[in-house]
């Protein structure tokens, strides 16, 4: 992984975004490589994928709070990342709000992917929220993580139409196809030094 920015991926579930990043990182000239996968879920599909792909992985018990993480688990994740020289943390379907040491250490160096066009439909079940609201378009957002829930500066958004006969599943699938493009694109920009945060706005350098 010489000359590549080391990234850590944190995921709770299936891990399709993790795999999209794994595949992107293998491409010639991609400026980042995955140093480790961390999960809070011993049954996460992402864990199995990491093992199959020879990527170091850890299960960190984040405590009983649904949607939150214990202070100890945040410190432990920070330690795992810092010890390996991780420069960027990518949340990929991590179903807890990141607070504490991990965010303190990686503020401005942590990305998240959300399955809706923020600032609409924050939090859980972004796809269902969009469907229930009746919007004509939804999509996904890759953004920097700040102390709020899905509130950090936006890097990339991709839009999909909402069809009249969509179910939560069919809309989620359509959005997921775009997620798998958006996340590698955002990581490429970040690791290539192309992003600058100015207040709420993220400026992209195209030089
Ligand atoms: C993705 O749709 C991601 O956007 C969403 O969870 C799914 C994870 O899928 N994240 C959130 O809802 C975060 N609030 P994956 O495990 O296949 O990448």
PDB file of C-alpha atoms and ligand atoms in Angstrom:
ATOM      1  CA  UNK A   1       0.000   0.000   0.000  1.00  0.00           C
ATOM      2  CA  UNK A   2       3.017   2.221  -0.523  1.00  0.00           C
ATOM      3  CA  UNK A   3       2.181   5.818  -1.524  1.00  0.00           C
ATOM      4  CA  UNK A   4      -1.523   5.209  -1.044  1.00  0.00           C
ATOM      5  CA  UNK A   5      -3.667   6.836   1.593  1.00  0.00           C
ATOM      6  CA  UNK A   6      -4.680   4.237   4.178  1.00  0.00           C
ATOM      7  CA  UNK A   7      -8.364   4.035   4.857  1.00  0.00           C
ATOM      8  CA  UNK A   8     -10.463   2.194   7.423  1.00  0.00           C
ATOM      9  CA  UNK A   9     -14.020   1.141   6.632  1.00  0.00           C
ATOM     10  CA  UNK A  10     -16.569   0.783   9.436  1.00  0.00           C
ATOM     11  CA  UNK A  11     -19.703  -1.205   8.566  1.00  0.00           C
ATOM     12  CA  UNK A  12     -22.518  -2.945  10.415  1.00  0.00           C
ATOM     13  CA  UNK A  13     -24.088  -5.160   7.773  1.00  0.00           C
ATOM     14  CA  UNK A  14     -24.018  -6.676   4.312  1.00  0.00           C
ATOM     15  CA  UNK A  15     -21.017  -4.609   3.209  1.00  0.00           C
ATOM     16  CA  UNK A  16     -21.792  -3.903  -0.439  1.00  0.00           C
ATOM     17  CA  UNK A  17     -20.353  -0.389  -0.126  1.00  0.00           C
ATOM     18  CA  UNK A  18     -17.293  -1.856   1.557  1.00  0.00           C
ATOM     19  CA  UNK A  19     -16.865  -4.175  -1.439  1.00  0.00           C
ATOM     20  CA  UNK A  20     -17.336  -1.278  -3.873  1.00  0.00           C
ATOM     21  CA  UNK A  21     -14.447   0.452  -2.094  1.00  0.00           C
ATOM     22  CA  UNK A  22     -12.342  -2.727  -2.078  1.00  0.00           C
ATOM     23  CA  UNK A  23     -12.777  -3.035  -5.861  1.00  0.00           C
ATOM     24  CA  UNK A  24     -12.046   0.649  -6.478  1.00  0.00           C
ATOM     25  CA  UNK A  25      -8.893   0.503  -4.363  1.00  0.00           C
ATOM     26  CA  UNK A  26      -7.568  -2.330  -6.524  1.00  0.00           C
ATOM     27  CA  UNK A  27      -7.657  -0.228  -9.663  1.00  0.00           C
ATOM     28  CA  UNK A  28      -4.425   1.175 -11.063  1.00  0.00           C
ATOM     29  CA  UNK A  29      -3.795   4.708  -9.935  1.00  0.00           C
ATOM     30  CA  UNK A  30      -6.478   4.755  -7.231  1.00  0.00           C
ATOM     31  CA  UNK A  31      -4.954   6.917  -4.495  1.00  0.00           C
ATOM     32  CA  UNK A  32      -6.210   4.943  -1.454  1.00  0.00           C
ATOM     33  CA  UNK A  33      -5.969   1.426  -0.047  1.00  0.00           C
ATOM     34  CA  UNK A  34      -8.044  -0.294   2.638  1.00  0.00           C
ATOM     35  CA  UNK A  35      -5.979  -0.980   5.736  1.00  0.00           C
ATOM     36  CA  UNK A  36      -8.750  -2.448   7.846  1.00  0.00           C
ATOM     37  CA  UNK A  37     -12.431  -3.147   8.310  1.00  0.00           C
ATOM     38  CA  UNK A  38     -14.103  -2.593  11.658  1.00  0.00           C
ATOM     39  CA  UNK A  39     -17.595  -3.760  12.536  1.00  0.00           C
ATOM     40  CA  UNK A  40     -19.851  -3.727  15.571  1.00  0.00           C
ATOM     41  CA  UNK A  41     -21.611  -6.866  14.327  1.00  0.00           C
ATOM     42  CA  UNK A  42     -19.972 -10.298  14.460  1.00  0.00           C
ATOM     43  CA  UNK A  43     -22.455 -11.502  11.801  1.00  0.00           C
ATOM     44  CA  UNK A  44     -21.799  -8.668   9.357  1.00  0.00           C
ATOM     45  CA  UNK A  45     -21.428  -9.751   5.735  1.00  0.00           C
ATOM     46  CA  UNK A  46     -18.678  -7.141   5.502  1.00  0.00           C
ATOM     47  CA  UNK A  47     -16.591  -9.205   7.930  1.00  0.00           C
ATOM     48  CA  UNK A  48     -16.778 -12.279   5.733  1.00  0.00           C
ATOM     49  CA  UNK A  49     -15.884 -10.194   2.656  1.00  0.00           C
ATOM     50  CA  UNK A  50     -12.893  -8.697   4.459  1.00  0.00           C
ATOM     51  CA  UNK A  51     -11.633 -12.161   5.360  1.00  0.00           C
ATOM     52  CA  UNK A  52     -12.069 -13.414   1.798  1.00  0.00           C
ATOM     53  CA  UNK A  53     -10.174 -10.416   0.477  1.00  0.00           C
ATOM     54  CA  UNK A  54      -7.318 -10.648   2.959  1.00  0.00           C
ATOM     55  CA  UNK A  55      -8.175  -7.383   4.692  1.00  0.00           C
ATOM     56  CA  UNK A  56      -7.463  -7.131   8.401  1.00  0.00           C
ATOM     57  CA  UNK A  57     -10.746  -6.940  10.317  1.00  0.00           C
ATOM     58  CA  UNK A  58     -11.960  -6.389  13.866  1.00  0.00           C
ATOM     59  CA  UNK A  59     -15.243  -6.716  15.719  1.00  0.00           C
ATOM     60  CA  UNK A  60     -15.649  -3.991  18.332  1.00  0.00           C
ATOM     61  CA  UNK A  61     -18.500  -4.312  20.808  1.00  0.00           C
ATOM     62  CA  UNK A  62     -20.173  -0.891  20.784  1.00  0.00           C
ATOM     63  CA  UNK A  63     -22.463  -1.535  23.745  1.00  0.00           C
ATOM     64  CA  UNK A  64     -26.210  -2.030  24.053  1.00  0.00           C
ATOM     65  CA  UNK A  65     -27.358   1.467  23.013  1.00  0.00           C
ATOM     66  CA  UNK A  66     -29.182   1.137  19.678  1.00  0.00           C
ATOM     67  CA  UNK A  67     -27.773   3.745  17.338  1.00  0.00           C
ATOM     68  CA  UNK A  68     -25.120   4.961  19.759  1.00  0.00           C
ATOM     69  CA  UNK A  69     -21.649   3.754  20.643  1.00  0.00           C
ATOM     70  CA  UNK A  70     -19.939   3.480  24.015  1.00  0.00           C
ATOM     71  CA  UNK A  71     -17.017   5.787  24.830  1.00  0.00           C
ATOM     72  CA  UNK A  72     -14.782   2.706  25.177  1.00  0.00           C
ATOM     73  CA  UNK A  73     -15.641   1.420  21.706  1.00  0.00           C
ATOM     74  CA  UNK A  74     -14.948   4.825  20.186  1.00  0.00           C
ATOM     75  CA  UNK A  75     -11.509   4.851  21.877  1.00  0.00           C
ATOM     76  CA  UNK A  76     -10.835   1.320  20.709  1.00  0.00           C
ATOM     77  CA  UNK A  77     -11.689   2.151  17.087  1.00  0.00           C
ATOM     78  CA  UNK A  78      -9.517   5.234  17.296  1.00  0.00           C
ATOM     79  CA  UNK A  79      -6.623   3.121  18.572  1.00  0.00           C
ATOM     80  CA  UNK A  80      -7.019   0.538  15.805  1.00  0.00           C
ATOM     81  CA  UNK A  81      -7.007   3.261  13.152  1.00  0.00           C
ATOM     82  CA  UNK A  82      -4.191   5.398  14.558  1.00  0.00           C
ATOM     83  CA  UNK A  83      -1.904   2.399  15.122  1.00  0.00           C
ATOM     84  CA  UNK A  84      -2.219   1.496  11.436  1.00  0.00           C
ATOM     85  CA  UNK A  85      -1.616   4.983  10.155  1.00  0.00           C
ATOM     86  CA  UNK A  86      -5.168   5.371   8.850  1.00  0.00           C
ATOM     87  CA  UNK A  87      -5.749   8.812   7.346  1.00  0.00           C
ATOM     88  CA  UNK A  88      -9.390   8.486   6.298  1.00  0.00           C
ATOM     89  CA  UNK A  89     -12.283   6.663   7.965  1.00  0.00           C
ATOM     90  CA  UNK A  90     -15.232   5.635   5.768  1.00  0.00           C
ATOM     91  CA  UNK A  91     -18.533   4.783   7.412  1.00  0.00           C
ATOM     92  CA  UNK A  92     -20.341   2.366   5.112  1.00  0.00           C
ATOM     93  CA  UNK A  93     -23.647   1.306   6.590  1.00  0.00           C
ATOM     94  CA  UNK A  94     -22.434   1.782  10.173  1.00  0.00           C
ATOM     95  CA  UNK A  95     -25.700   2.016  12.058  1.00  0.00           C
ATOM     96  CA  UNK A  96     -24.468   4.032  15.036  1.00  0.00           C
ATOM     97  CA  UNK A  97     -23.775   7.700  15.560  1.00  0.00           C
ATOM     98  CA  UNK A  98     -20.053   8.289  15.851  1.00  0.00           C
ATOM     99  CA  UNK A  99     -19.057  10.335  18.853  1.00  0.00           C
ATOM    100  CA  UNK A 100     -16.102  10.450  21.252  1.00  0.00           C
ATOM    101  CA  UNK A 101     -12.419   9.755  20.623  1.00  0.00           C
ATOM    102  CA  UNK A 102     -12.870   8.399  17.107  1.00  0.00           C
ATOM    103  CA  UNK A 103     -14.596  11.557  15.893  1.00  0.00           C
ATOM    104  CA  UNK A 104     -12.192  13.772  17.835  1.00  0.00           C
ATOM    105  CA  UNK A 105      -9.249  12.083  16.141  1.00  0.00           C
ATOM    106  CA  UNK A 106     -10.781  11.926  12.660  1.00  0.00           C
ATOM    107  CA  UNK A 107     -12.951  15.054  12.457  1.00  0.00           C
ATOM    108  CA  UNK A 108     -12.693  16.325   8.855  1.00  0.00           C
ATOM    109  CA  UNK A 109     -11.175  12.971   7.895  1.00  0.00           C
ATOM    110  CA  UNK A 110     -14.279  10.812   8.151  1.00  0.00           C
ATOM    111  CA  UNK A 111     -16.884  10.206   5.417  1.00  0.00           C
ATOM    112  CA  UNK A 112     -20.354   8.664   5.487  1.00  0.00           C
ATOM    113  CA  UNK A 113     -22.747   7.475   2.807  1.00  0.00           C
ATOM    114  CA  UNK A 114     -26.454   8.082   3.266  1.00  0.00           C
ATOM    115  CA  UNK A 115     -29.245   6.607   1.118  1.00  0.00           C
ATOM    116  CA  UNK A 116     -31.132   9.869   0.480  1.00  0.00           C
ATOM    117  CA  UNK A 117     -30.522  13.359  -0.841  1.00  0.00           C
ATOM    118  CA  UNK A 118     -29.505  15.206   2.310  1.00  0.00           C
ATOM    119  CA  UNK A 119     -30.598  17.320   4.062  1.00  0.00           C
ATOM    120  CA  UNK A 120     -33.845  15.422   3.400  1.00  0.00           C
ATOM    121  CA  UNK A 121     -34.553  12.134   5.149  1.00  0.00           C
ATOM    122  CA  UNK A 122     -31.741  11.936   7.682  1.00  0.00           C
ATOM    123  CA  UNK A 123     -31.315   9.038  10.072  1.00  0.00           C
ATOM    124  CA  UNK A 124     -32.614   5.528   9.612  1.00  0.00           C
ATOM    125  CA  UNK A 125     -34.590   4.215   6.605  1.00  0.00           C
ATOM    126  CA  UNK A 126     -33.845   7.148   4.301  1.00  0.00           C
ATOM    127  CA  UNK A 127     -35.333   5.250   1.363  1.00  0.00           C
ATOM    128  CA  UNK A 128     -38.638   4.535   3.139  1.00  0.00           C
ATOM    129  CA  UNK A 129     -38.851   8.123   4.368  1.00  0.00           C
ATOM    130  CA  UNK A 130     -38.477   9.357   0.770  1.00  0.00           C
ATOM    131  CA  UNK A 131     -41.104   6.928  -0.507  1.00  0.00           C
ATOM    132  CA  UNK A 132     -43.559   7.815   2.251  1.00  0.00           C
ATOM    133  CA  UNK A 133     -43.056  11.524   1.661  1.00  0.00           C
ATOM    134  CA  UNK A 134     -43.872  11.143  -2.035  1.00  0.00           C
ATOM    135  CA  UNK A 135     -40.780  12.743  -3.574  1.00  0.00           C
ATOM    136  CA  UNK A 136     -40.210  12.195  -7.315  1.00  0.00           C
ATOM    137  CA  UNK A 137     -36.434  11.922  -6.958  1.00  0.00           C
ATOM    138  CA  UNK A 138     -34.180  10.526  -4.303  1.00  0.00           C
ATOM    139  CA  UNK A 139     -30.609   9.266  -4.290  1.00  0.00           C
ATOM    140  CA  UNK A 140     -27.539   9.114  -2.127  1.00  0.00           C
ATOM    141  CA  UNK A 141     -25.123  11.501  -0.468  1.00  0.00           C
ATOM    142  CA  UNK A 142     -21.485  11.139   0.549  1.00  0.00           C
ATOM    143  CA  UNK A 143     -20.610  13.711   3.188  1.00  0.00           C
ATOM    144  CA  UNK A 144     -18.056  14.537   5.839  1.00  0.00           C
ATOM    145  CA  UNK A 145     -19.050  13.409   9.321  1.00  0.00           C
ATOM    146  CA  UNK A 146     -19.610  16.079  11.943  1.00  0.00           C
ATOM    147  CA  UNK A 147     -21.111  15.714  15.438  1.00  0.00           C
ATOM    148  CA  UNK A 148     -24.685  15.861  14.084  1.00  0.00           C
ATOM    149  CA  UNK A 149     -26.679  13.069  12.441  1.00  0.00           C
ATOM    150  CA  UNK A 150     -26.108  13.183   8.660  1.00  0.00           C
ATOM    151  CA  UNK A 151     -25.412  16.920   8.821  1.00  0.00           C
ATOM    152  CA  UNK A 152     -21.782  17.270   7.649  1.00  0.00           C
ATOM    153  CA  UNK A 153     -20.636  19.075   4.476  1.00  0.00           C
ATOM    154  CA  UNK A 154     -21.723  17.316   1.274  1.00  0.00           C
ATOM    155  CA  UNK A 155     -19.149  15.961  -1.187  1.00  0.00           C
ATOM    156  CA  UNK A 156     -21.176  14.058  -3.796  1.00  0.00           C
ATOM    157  CA  UNK A 157     -24.846  13.373  -4.466  1.00  0.00           C
ATOM    158  CA  UNK A 158     -26.388  11.101  -7.065  1.00  0.00           C
ATOM    159  CA  UNK A 159     -30.036  11.249  -8.056  1.00  0.00           C
ATOM    160  CA  UNK A 160     -32.459   8.475  -9.008  1.00  0.00           C
ATOM    161  CA  UNK A 161     -36.145   8.728  -9.967  1.00  0.00           C
ATOM    162  CA  UNK A 162     -38.804   7.348  -7.655  1.00  0.00           C
ATOM    163  CA  UNK A 163     -41.225   5.187  -9.642  1.00  0.00           C
ATOM    164  CA  UNK A 164     -44.921   4.952  -8.955  1.00  0.00           C
ATOM    165  CA  UNK A 165     -44.765   1.236  -8.202  1.00  0.00           C
ATOM    166  CA  UNK A 166     -41.579   1.394  -6.106  1.00  0.00           C
ATOM    167  CA  UNK A 167     -41.327  -0.497  -2.857  1.00  0.00           C
ATOM    168  CA  UNK A 168     -38.727   0.288  -0.221  1.00  0.00           C
ATOM    169  CA  UNK A 169     -36.704  -2.615  -1.631  1.00  0.00           C
ATOM    170  CA  UNK A 170     -36.844  -1.556  -5.288  1.00  0.00           C
ATOM    171  CA  UNK A 171     -35.982   2.058  -4.482  1.00  0.00           C
ATOM    172  CA  UNK A 172     -33.150   0.939  -2.179  1.00  0.00           C
ATOM    173  CA  UNK A 173     -31.724  -1.211  -4.975  1.00  0.00           C
ATOM    174  CA  UNK A 174     -31.795   1.667  -7.467  1.00  0.00           C
ATOM    175  CA  UNK A 175     -30.097   3.955  -4.951  1.00  0.00           C
ATOM    176  CA  UNK A 176     -27.506   1.314  -4.055  1.00  0.00           C
ATOM    177  CA  UNK A 177     -26.255   1.161  -7.656  1.00  0.00           C
ATOM    178  CA  UNK A 178     -25.457   4.875  -7.364  1.00  0.00           C
ATOM    179  CA  UNK A 179     -23.955   4.477  -3.881  1.00  0.00           C
ATOM    180  CA  UNK A 180     -21.406   2.083  -5.311  1.00  0.00           C
ATOM    181  CA  UNK A 181     -20.294   4.771  -7.766  1.00  0.00           C
ATOM    182  CA  UNK A 182     -20.514   7.740  -5.412  1.00  0.00           C
ATOM    183  CA  UNK A 183     -18.417   6.380  -2.545  1.00  0.00           C
ATOM    184  CA  UNK A 184     -15.332   5.446  -4.582  1.00  0.00           C
ATOM    185  CA  UNK A 185     -15.625   8.780  -6.388  1.00  0.00           C
ATOM    186  CA  UNK A 186     -15.628  10.695  -3.095  1.00  0.00           C
ATOM    187  CA  UNK A 187     -12.698   8.685  -1.712  1.00  0.00           C
ATOM    188  CA  UNK A 188     -10.735   9.253  -4.907  1.00  0.00           C
ATOM    189  CA  UNK A 189     -11.276  13.003  -4.584  1.00  0.00           C
ATOM    190  CA  UNK A 190     -10.406  13.084  -0.886  1.00  0.00           C
ATOM    191  CA  UNK A 191      -7.304  10.909  -1.181  1.00  0.00           C
ATOM    192  CA  UNK A 192      -6.203  12.849  -4.247  1.00  0.00           C
ATOM    193  CA  UNK A 193      -6.245  16.052  -2.181  1.00  0.00           C
ATOM    194  CA  UNK A 194      -9.008  17.546  -4.308  1.00  0.00           C
ATOM    195  CA  UNK A 195     -11.427  18.585  -1.562  1.00  0.00           C
ATOM    196  CA  UNK A 196     -11.503  21.742   0.504  1.00  0.00           C
ATOM    197  CA  UNK A 197     -14.158  22.456   3.129  1.00  0.00           C
ATOM    198  CA  UNK A 198     -15.318  26.068   3.266  1.00  0.00           C
ATOM    199  CA  UNK A 199     -18.026  26.415   5.875  1.00  0.00           C
ATOM    200  CA  UNK A 200     -20.856  24.157   4.729  1.00  0.00           C
ATOM    201  CA  UNK A 201     -19.539  23.883   1.196  1.00  0.00           C
ATOM    202  CA  UNK A 202     -17.032  21.406  -0.156  1.00  0.00           C
ATOM    203  CA  UNK A 203     -15.007  22.785  -3.045  1.00  0.00           C
ATOM    204  CA  UNK A 204     -13.687  20.274  -5.581  1.00  0.00           C
ATOM    205  CA  UNK A 205     -10.484  21.040  -7.447  1.00  0.00           C
ATOM    206  CA  UNK A 206     -10.602  19.799 -11.056  1.00  0.00           C
ATOM    207  CA  UNK A 207      -6.996  20.708 -11.951  1.00  0.00           C
TER     208      UNK A 207
HETATM  209  C1  LIG B   1     -26.504   1.564   2.456  1.00  0.00           C
HETATM  210  O1  LIG B   1     -27.680   1.780   1.728  1.00  0.00           O
HETATM  211  C2  LIG B   1     -26.094   2.818   3.187  1.00  0.00           C
HETATM  212  O2  LIG B   1     -26.340   3.991   2.453  1.00  0.00           O
HETATM  213  C3  LIG B   1     -26.977   2.761   4.392  1.00  0.00           C
HETATM  214  O3  LIG B   1     -26.949   1.401   4.782  1.00  0.00           O
HETATM  215  C4  LIG B   1     -26.760   0.597   3.634  1.00  0.00           C
HETATM  216  C5  LIG B   1     -25.583  -0.305   3.874  1.00  0.00           C
HETATM  217  O4  LIG B   1     -25.487  -1.241   2.848  1.00  0.00           O
HETATM  218  N1  LIG B   1     -26.506   3.605   5.450  1.00  0.00           N
HETATM  219  C6  LIG B   1     -27.318   4.202   6.297  1.00  0.00           C
HETATM  220  O5  LIG B   1     -28.528   4.094   6.253  1.00  0.00           O
HETATM  221  C7  LIG B   1     -26.610   5.044   7.335  1.00  0.00           C
HETATM  222  N2  LIG B   1     -27.566   5.818   8.058  1.00  0.00           N
HETATM  223  P1  LIG B   1     -24.159  -2.072   2.660  1.00  0.00           P
HETATM  224  O6  LIG B   1     -23.869  -2.739   4.006  1.00  0.00           O
HETATM  225  O7  LIG B   1     -24.497  -3.071   1.602  1.00  0.00           O
HETATM  226  O8  LIG B   1     -23.073  -1.132   2.250  1.00  0.00           O
END
